[in-house]
CSV table of C-alpha atoms and ligand atoms in Angstrom, one decimal:
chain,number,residue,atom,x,y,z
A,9,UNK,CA,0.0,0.0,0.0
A,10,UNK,CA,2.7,2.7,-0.7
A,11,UNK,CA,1.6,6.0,-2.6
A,12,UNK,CA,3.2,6.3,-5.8
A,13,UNK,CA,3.6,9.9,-5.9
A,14,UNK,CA,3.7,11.5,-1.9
A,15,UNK,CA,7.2,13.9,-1.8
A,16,UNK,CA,8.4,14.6,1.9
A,17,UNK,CA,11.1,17.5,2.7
A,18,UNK,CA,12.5,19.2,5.5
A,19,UNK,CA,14.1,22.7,6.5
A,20,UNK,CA,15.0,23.5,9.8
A,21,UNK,CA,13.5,26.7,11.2
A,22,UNK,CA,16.8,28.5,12.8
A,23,UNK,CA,17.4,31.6,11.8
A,24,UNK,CA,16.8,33.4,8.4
A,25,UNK,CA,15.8,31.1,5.3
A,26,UNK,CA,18.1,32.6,2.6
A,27,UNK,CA,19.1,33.0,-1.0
A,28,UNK,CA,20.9,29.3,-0.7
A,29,UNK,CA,17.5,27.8,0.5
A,30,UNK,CA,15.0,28.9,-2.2
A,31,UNK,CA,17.8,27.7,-4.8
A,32,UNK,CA,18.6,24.7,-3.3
A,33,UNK,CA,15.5,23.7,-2.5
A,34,UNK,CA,12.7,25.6,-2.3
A,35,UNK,CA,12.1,26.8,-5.3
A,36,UNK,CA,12.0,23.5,-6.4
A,37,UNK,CA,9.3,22.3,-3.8
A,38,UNK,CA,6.9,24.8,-5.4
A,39,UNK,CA,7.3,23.3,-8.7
A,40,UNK,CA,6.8,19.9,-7.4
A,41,UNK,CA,3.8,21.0,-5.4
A,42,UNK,CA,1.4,19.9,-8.5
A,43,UNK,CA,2.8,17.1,-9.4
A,44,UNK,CA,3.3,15.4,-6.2
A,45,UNK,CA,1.2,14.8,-3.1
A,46,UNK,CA,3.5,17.2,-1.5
A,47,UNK,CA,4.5,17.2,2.2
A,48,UNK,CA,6.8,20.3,3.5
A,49,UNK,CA,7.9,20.4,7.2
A,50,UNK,CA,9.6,22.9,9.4
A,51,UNK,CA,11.9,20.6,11.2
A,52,UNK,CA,12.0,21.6,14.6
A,53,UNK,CA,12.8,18.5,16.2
A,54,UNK,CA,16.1,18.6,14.4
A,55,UNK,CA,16.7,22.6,15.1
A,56,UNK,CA,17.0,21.6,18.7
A,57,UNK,CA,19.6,18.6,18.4
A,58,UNK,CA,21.8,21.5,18.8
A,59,UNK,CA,21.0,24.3,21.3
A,60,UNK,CA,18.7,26.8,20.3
A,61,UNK,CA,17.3,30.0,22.1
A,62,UNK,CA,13.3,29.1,23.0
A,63,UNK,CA,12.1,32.5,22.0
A,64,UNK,CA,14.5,32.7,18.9
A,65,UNK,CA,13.2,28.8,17.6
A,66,UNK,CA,9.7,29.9,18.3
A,67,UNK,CA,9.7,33.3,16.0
A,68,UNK,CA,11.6,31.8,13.2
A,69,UNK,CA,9.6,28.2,13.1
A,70,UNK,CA,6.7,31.0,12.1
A,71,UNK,CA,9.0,33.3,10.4
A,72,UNK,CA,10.6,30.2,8.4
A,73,UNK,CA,6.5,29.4,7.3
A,74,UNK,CA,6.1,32.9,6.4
A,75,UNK,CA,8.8,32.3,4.0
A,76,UNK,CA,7.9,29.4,2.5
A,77,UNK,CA,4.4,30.5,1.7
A,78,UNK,CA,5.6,33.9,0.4
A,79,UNK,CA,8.3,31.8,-1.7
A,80,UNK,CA,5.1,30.3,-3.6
A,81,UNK,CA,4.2,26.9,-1.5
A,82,UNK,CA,0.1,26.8,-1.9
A,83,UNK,CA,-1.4,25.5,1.1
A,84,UNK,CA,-4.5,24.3,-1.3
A,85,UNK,CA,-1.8,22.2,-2.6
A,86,UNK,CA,0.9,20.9,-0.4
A,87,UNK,CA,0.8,20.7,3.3
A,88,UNK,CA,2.5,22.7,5.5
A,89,UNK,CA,3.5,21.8,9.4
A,90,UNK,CA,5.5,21.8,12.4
A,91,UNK,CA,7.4,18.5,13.3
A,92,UNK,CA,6.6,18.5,16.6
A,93,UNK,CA,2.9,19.2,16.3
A,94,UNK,CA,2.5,15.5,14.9
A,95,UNK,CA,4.2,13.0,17.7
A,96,UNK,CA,3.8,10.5,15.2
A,97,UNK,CA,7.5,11.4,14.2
A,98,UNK,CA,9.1,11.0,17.6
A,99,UNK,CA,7.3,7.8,17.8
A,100,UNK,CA,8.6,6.3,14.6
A,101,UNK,CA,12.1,7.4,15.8
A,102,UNK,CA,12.4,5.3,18.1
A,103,UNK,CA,11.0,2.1,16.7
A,104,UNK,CA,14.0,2.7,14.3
A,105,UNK,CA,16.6,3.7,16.7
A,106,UNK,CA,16.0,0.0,17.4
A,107,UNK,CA,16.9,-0.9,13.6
A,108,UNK,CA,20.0,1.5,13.3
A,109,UNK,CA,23.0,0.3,14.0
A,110,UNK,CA,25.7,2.3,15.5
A,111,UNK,CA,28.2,1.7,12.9
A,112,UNK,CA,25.4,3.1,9.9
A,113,UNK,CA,26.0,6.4,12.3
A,114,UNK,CA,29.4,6.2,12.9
A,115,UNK,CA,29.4,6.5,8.8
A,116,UNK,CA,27.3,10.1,8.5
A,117,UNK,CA,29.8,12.4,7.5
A,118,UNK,CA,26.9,15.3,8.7
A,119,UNK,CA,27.3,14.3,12.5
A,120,UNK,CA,31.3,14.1,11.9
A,121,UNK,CA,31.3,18.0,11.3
A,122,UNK,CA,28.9,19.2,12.8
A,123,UNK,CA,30.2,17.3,16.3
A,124,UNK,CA,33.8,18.6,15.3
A,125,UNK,CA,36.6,18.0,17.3
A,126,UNK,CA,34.8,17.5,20.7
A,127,UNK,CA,32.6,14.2,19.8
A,128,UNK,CA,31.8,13.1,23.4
A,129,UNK,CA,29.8,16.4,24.1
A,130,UNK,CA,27.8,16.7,21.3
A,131,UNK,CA,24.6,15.2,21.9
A,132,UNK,CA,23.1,12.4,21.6
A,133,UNK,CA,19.8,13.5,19.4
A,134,UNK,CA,23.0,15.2,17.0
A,135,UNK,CA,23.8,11.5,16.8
A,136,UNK,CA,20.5,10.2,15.5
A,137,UNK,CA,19.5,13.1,13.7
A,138,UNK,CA,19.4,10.9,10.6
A,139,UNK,CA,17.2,8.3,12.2
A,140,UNK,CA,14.7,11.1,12.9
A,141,UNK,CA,14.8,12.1,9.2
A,142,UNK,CA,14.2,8.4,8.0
A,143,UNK,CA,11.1,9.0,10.5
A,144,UNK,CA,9.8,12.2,9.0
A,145,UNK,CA,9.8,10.4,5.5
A,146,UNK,CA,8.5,6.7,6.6
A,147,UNK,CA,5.9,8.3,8.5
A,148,UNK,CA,3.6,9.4,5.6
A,149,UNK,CA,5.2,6.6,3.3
A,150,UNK,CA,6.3,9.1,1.4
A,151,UNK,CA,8.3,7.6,-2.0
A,152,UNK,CA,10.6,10.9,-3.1
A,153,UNK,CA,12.6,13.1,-1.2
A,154,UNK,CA,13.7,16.4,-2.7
A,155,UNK,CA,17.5,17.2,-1.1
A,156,UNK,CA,19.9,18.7,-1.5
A,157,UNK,CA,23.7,16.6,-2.5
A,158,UNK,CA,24.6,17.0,1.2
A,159,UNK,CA,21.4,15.0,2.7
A,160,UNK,CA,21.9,12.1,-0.2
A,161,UNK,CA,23.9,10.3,2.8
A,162,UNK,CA,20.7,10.3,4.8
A,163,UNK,CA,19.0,9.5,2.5
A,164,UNK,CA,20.7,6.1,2.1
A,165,UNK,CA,20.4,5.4,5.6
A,166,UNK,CA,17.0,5.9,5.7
A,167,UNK,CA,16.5,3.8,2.6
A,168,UNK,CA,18.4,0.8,4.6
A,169,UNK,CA,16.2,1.5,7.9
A,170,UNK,CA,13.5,1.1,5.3
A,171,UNK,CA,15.0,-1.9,3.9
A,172,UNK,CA,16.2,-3.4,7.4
A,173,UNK,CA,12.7,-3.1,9.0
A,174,UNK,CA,11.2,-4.9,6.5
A,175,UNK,CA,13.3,-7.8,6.3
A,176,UNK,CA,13.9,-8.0,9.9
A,177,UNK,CA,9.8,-8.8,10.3
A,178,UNK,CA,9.2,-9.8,6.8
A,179,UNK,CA,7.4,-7.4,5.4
A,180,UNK,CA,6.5,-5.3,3.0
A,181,UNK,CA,5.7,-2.2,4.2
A,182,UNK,CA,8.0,0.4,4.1
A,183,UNK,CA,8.7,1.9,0.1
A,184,UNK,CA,11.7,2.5,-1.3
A,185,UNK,CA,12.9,5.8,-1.0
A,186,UNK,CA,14.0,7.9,-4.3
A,187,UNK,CA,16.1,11.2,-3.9
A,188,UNK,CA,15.2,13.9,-6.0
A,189,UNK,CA,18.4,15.7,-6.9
A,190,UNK,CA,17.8,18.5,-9.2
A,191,UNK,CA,19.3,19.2,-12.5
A,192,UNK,CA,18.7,22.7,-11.3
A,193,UNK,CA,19.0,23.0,-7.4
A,194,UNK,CA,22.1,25.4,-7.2
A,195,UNK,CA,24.7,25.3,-4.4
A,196,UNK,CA,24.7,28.4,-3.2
A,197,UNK,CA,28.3,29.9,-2.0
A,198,UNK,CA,28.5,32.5,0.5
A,199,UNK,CA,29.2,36.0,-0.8
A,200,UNK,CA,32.4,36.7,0.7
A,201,UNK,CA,33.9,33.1,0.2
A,202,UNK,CA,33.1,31.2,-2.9
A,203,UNK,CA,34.6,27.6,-1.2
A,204,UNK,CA,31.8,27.9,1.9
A,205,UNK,CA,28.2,27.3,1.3
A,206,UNK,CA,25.8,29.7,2.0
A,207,UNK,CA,24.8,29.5,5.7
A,208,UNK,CA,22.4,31.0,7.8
A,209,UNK,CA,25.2,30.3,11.0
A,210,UNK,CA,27.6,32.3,8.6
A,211,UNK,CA,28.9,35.0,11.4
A,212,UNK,CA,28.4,37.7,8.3
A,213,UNK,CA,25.3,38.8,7.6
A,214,UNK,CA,27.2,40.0,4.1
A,215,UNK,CA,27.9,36.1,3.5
A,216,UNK,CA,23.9,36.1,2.8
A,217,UNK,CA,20.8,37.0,1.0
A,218,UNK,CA,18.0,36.5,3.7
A,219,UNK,CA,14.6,35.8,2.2
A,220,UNK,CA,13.4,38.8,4.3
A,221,UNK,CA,16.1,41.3,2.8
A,222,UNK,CA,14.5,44.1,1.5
A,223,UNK,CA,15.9,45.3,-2.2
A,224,UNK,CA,18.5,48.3,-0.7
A,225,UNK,CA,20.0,45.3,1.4
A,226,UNK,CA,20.3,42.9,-1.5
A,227,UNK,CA,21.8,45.3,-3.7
A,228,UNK,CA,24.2,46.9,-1.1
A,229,UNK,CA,25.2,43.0,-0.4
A,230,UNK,CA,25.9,42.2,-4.2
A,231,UNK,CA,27.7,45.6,-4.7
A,232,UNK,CA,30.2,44.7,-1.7
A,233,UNK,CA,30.5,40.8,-2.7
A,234,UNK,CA,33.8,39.4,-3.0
A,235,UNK,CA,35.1,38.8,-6.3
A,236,UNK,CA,38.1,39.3,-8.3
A,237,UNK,CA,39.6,42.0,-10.4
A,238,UNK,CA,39.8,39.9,-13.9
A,239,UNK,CA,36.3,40.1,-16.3
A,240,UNK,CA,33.9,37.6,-17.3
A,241,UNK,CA,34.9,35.1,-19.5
A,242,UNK,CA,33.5,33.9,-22.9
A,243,UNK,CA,32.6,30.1,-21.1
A,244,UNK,CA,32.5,28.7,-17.5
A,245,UNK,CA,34.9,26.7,-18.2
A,246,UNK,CA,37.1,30.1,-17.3
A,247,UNK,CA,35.7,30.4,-13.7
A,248,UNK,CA,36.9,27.2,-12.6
A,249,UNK,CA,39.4,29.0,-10.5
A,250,UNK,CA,37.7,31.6,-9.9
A,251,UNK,CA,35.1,30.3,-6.7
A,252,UNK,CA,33.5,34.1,-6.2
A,253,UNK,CA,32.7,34.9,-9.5
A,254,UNK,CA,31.5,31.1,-10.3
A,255,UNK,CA,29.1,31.7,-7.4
A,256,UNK,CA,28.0,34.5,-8.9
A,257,UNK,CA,27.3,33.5,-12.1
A,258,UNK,CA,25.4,30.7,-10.8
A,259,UNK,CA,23.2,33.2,-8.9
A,260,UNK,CA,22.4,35.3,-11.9
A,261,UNK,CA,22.0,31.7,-13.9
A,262,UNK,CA,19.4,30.1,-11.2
A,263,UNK,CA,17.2,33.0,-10.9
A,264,UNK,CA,17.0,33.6,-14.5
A,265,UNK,CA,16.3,30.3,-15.6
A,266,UNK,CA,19.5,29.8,-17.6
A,267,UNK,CA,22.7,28.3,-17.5
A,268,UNK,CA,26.4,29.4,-16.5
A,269,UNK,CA,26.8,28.9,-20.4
A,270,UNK,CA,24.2,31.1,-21.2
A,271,UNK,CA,25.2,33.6,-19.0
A,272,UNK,CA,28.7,33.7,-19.9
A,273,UNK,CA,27.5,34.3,-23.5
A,274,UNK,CA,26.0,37.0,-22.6
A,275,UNK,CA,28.4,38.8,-20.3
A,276,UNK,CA,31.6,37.7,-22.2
A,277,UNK,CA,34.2,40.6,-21.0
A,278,UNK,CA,31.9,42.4,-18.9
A,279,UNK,CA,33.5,43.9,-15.7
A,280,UNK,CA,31.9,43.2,-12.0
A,281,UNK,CA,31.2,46.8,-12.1
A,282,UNK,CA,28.9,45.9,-14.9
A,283,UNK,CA,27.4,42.2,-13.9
A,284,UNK,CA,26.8,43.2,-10.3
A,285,UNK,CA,24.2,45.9,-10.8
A,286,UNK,CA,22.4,43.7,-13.3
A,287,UNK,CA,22.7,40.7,-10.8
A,288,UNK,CA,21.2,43.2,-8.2
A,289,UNK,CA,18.0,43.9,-10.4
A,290,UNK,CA,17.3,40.6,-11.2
A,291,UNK,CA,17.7,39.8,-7.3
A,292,UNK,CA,15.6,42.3,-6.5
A,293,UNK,CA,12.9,41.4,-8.9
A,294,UNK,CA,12.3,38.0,-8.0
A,295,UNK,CA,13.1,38.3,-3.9
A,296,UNK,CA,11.6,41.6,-3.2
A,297,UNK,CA,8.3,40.6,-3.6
A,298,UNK,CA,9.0,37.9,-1.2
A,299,UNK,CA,10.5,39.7,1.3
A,300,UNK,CA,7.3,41.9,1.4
A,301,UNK,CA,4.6,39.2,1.2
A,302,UNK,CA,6.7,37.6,4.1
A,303,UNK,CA,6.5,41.0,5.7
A,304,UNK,CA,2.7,41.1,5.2
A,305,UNK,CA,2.3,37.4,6.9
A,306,UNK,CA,4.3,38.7,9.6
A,307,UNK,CA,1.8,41.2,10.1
A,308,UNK,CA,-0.6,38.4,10.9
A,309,UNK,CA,1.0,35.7,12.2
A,310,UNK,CA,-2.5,34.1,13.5
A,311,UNK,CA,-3.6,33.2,9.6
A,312,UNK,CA,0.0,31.9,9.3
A,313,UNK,CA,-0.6,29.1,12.6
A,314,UNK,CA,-3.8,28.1,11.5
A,315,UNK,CA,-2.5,27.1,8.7
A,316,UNK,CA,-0.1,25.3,10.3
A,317,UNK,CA,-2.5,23.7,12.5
A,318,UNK,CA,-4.7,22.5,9.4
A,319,UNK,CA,-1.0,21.3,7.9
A,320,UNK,CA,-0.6,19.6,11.3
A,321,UNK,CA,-4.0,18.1,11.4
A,322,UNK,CA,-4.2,16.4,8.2
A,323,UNK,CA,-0.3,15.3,8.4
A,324,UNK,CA,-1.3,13.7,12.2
A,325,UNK,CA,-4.6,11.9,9.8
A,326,UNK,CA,-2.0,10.5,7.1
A,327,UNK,CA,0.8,9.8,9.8
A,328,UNK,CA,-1.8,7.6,11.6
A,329,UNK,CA,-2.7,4.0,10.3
A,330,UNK,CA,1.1,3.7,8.9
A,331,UNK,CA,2.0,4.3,12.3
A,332,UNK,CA,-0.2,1.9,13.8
A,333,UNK,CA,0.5,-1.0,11.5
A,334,UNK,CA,4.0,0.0,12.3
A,335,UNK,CA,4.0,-0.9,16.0
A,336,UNK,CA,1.2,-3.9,15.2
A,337,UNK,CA,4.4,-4.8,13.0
A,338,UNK,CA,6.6,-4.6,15.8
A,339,UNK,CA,4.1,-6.2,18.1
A,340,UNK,CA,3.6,-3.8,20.4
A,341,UNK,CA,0.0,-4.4,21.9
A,342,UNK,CA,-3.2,-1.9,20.8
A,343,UNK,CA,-4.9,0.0,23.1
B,425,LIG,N1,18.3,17.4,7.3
B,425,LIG,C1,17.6,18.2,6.3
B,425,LIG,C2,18.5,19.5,6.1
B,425,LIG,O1,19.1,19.9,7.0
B,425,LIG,C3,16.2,18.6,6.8
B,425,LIG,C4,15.3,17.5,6.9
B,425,LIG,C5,14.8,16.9,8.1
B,425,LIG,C6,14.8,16.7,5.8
B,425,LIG,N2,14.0,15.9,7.8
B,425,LIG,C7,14.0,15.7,6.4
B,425,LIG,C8,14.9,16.8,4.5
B,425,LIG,C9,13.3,14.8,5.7
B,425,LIG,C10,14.3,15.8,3.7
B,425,LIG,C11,13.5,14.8,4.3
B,425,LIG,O2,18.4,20.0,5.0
């Protein structure tokens, strides 16, 4: 009884959603949203595997939905939610804490940096972060996970929790998980460092375009981006070295719907003085109506929970029977 079509993804609501988020992902939710029973969580259970200010979490779980509806996700069409307003994830998370095996951890490459040099303190919901994640996805049955390069390892995992619970009580009733890795998702690089991703924990708020930027802020960031003294060349073959102005580039192509190839083209032996102005517009164009529809939801944040709270509801009514032929699986006994 798996859905053939039911897309799950994630984003974790700390901090600002930024430029790197609505390329890398979503941007491409939205245009998934028709063709896919789509599912679209604010991951709050995972914000908190590292420490998070209450008050701060709170205001940007509702900020980060703002965001997401003002980036063009249709509550008509996909749902919308908070991971901890359906328990049905925590639940799930631990029947398959009991599947995982520590050396499938031990593997994530995610836990390994973000834990850094001092392992023994990070914690140990860092640890099965992943095992959540499998949760979020198995918990609706969903069959296609839109991520991001870095989360394919996850993925995997989850695909052998998957795998391993239904061998283990030979069954068959978890699907097989596909990633959806997009031809067009763009790895955003932050603005003063073309080697380091975009990131909201970026100490710079120069690094970033925030989703709530208004268009004097994004220009004034693009204007004082790093980059390098030499012009644009003919072909990106010619930025290869070049990690600012490559970043750039794939900005300008992403948000115009083109490619580095195209854009080269066009630009061929145009200055920064020239490309970053016409970056800015384009920015501007396409995030500036974002940042003020984000600004209008903000101005009524009860219309943006109660949307939440219908997400939650009908993600809690989905979440249900798989969750209860889960733990009949398992044979835990029913009420
Ligand atoms: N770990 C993902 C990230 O940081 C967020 C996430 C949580 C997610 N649960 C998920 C993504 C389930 C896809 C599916 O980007």
């Amino acid at each position: 009884m798996t859905e053939t079509n039911r897309i799950f993804s994630g984003v974790q609501p700390t901090g600002n959603l930024h430029l790197g988020n609505y390329l890398g992902a979503i941007r491409n939710w939205v245009s998934l949203q028709g063709e896919y029973e789509s599912l679209f969580c604010l991951v709050d259970m995972h914000a908190i595997t590292e420490a998070q200010d209450p008050k701060a979490l709170t205001a940007s779980t509702l900020e980060g939905a703002a965001s997401l509806l003002a980036a063009g996700i249709d509550p008509e069409k996909s749902l919308v939610f908070v991971q901890s307003q359906n328990p049905a994830h925590a639940e799930l998370a631990w029947i398959f804490n009991c599947i995982a095996r520590i050396g499938w951890l031990n593997r994530m490459t995610q836990f390994k940096d973000k834990a850094g040099k001092n392992r023994e303190n990070a914690t140990t919901g860092l640890y099965v972060y992943p095992v959540l994640m499998a949760a979020d996805i198995l918990a609706y049955k969903a069959t296609h996970v839109p991520v991001g390069d870095d989360q394919k390892q996850h993925l995997e995992l989850a695909r052998d929790i998957a795998q391993s619970f239904n061998s283990q009580f030979g069954v068959d009733h978890f699907p097989i998980i596909e990633p959806l890795i997009f031809g067009t998702a763009t790895r955003v690089m932050s603005l003063r460092d073309g080697t380091a991703k975009m990131s909201k924990s970026d100490a710079s708020d120069f690094s970033r375009i925030n989703l709530t930027d208004d268009a004097d802020t994004i220009a004034k960031k693009i204007r004082k981006a790093r980059t390098d003294p030499d012009p644009l060349p003919g072909h990106p073959d010619g930025l290869a070295e070049r990690p600012e102005a490559k970043n750039l580039v794939a900005i300008y192509a992403a948000l115009s719907n083109q490619t580095p190839e195209q854009i080269c083209q066009e630009f061929d032996g145009a200055t920064f003085s020239t490309f970053k102005p016409a970056l800015a517009d384009l920015a501007i164009s396409i995030l500036a109506p974002m940042a003020d529809e984000t600004a209008r939801l903000r101005a009524d944040p009860e219309y943006v929970r109660g949307i939440l709270r219908t997400g939650a509801e009908k993600a809690r009514e989905m979440s249900q029977p798989v969750l209860a032929a889960t733990k009949e699986i398992v044979g835990f006994l029913a009420p």
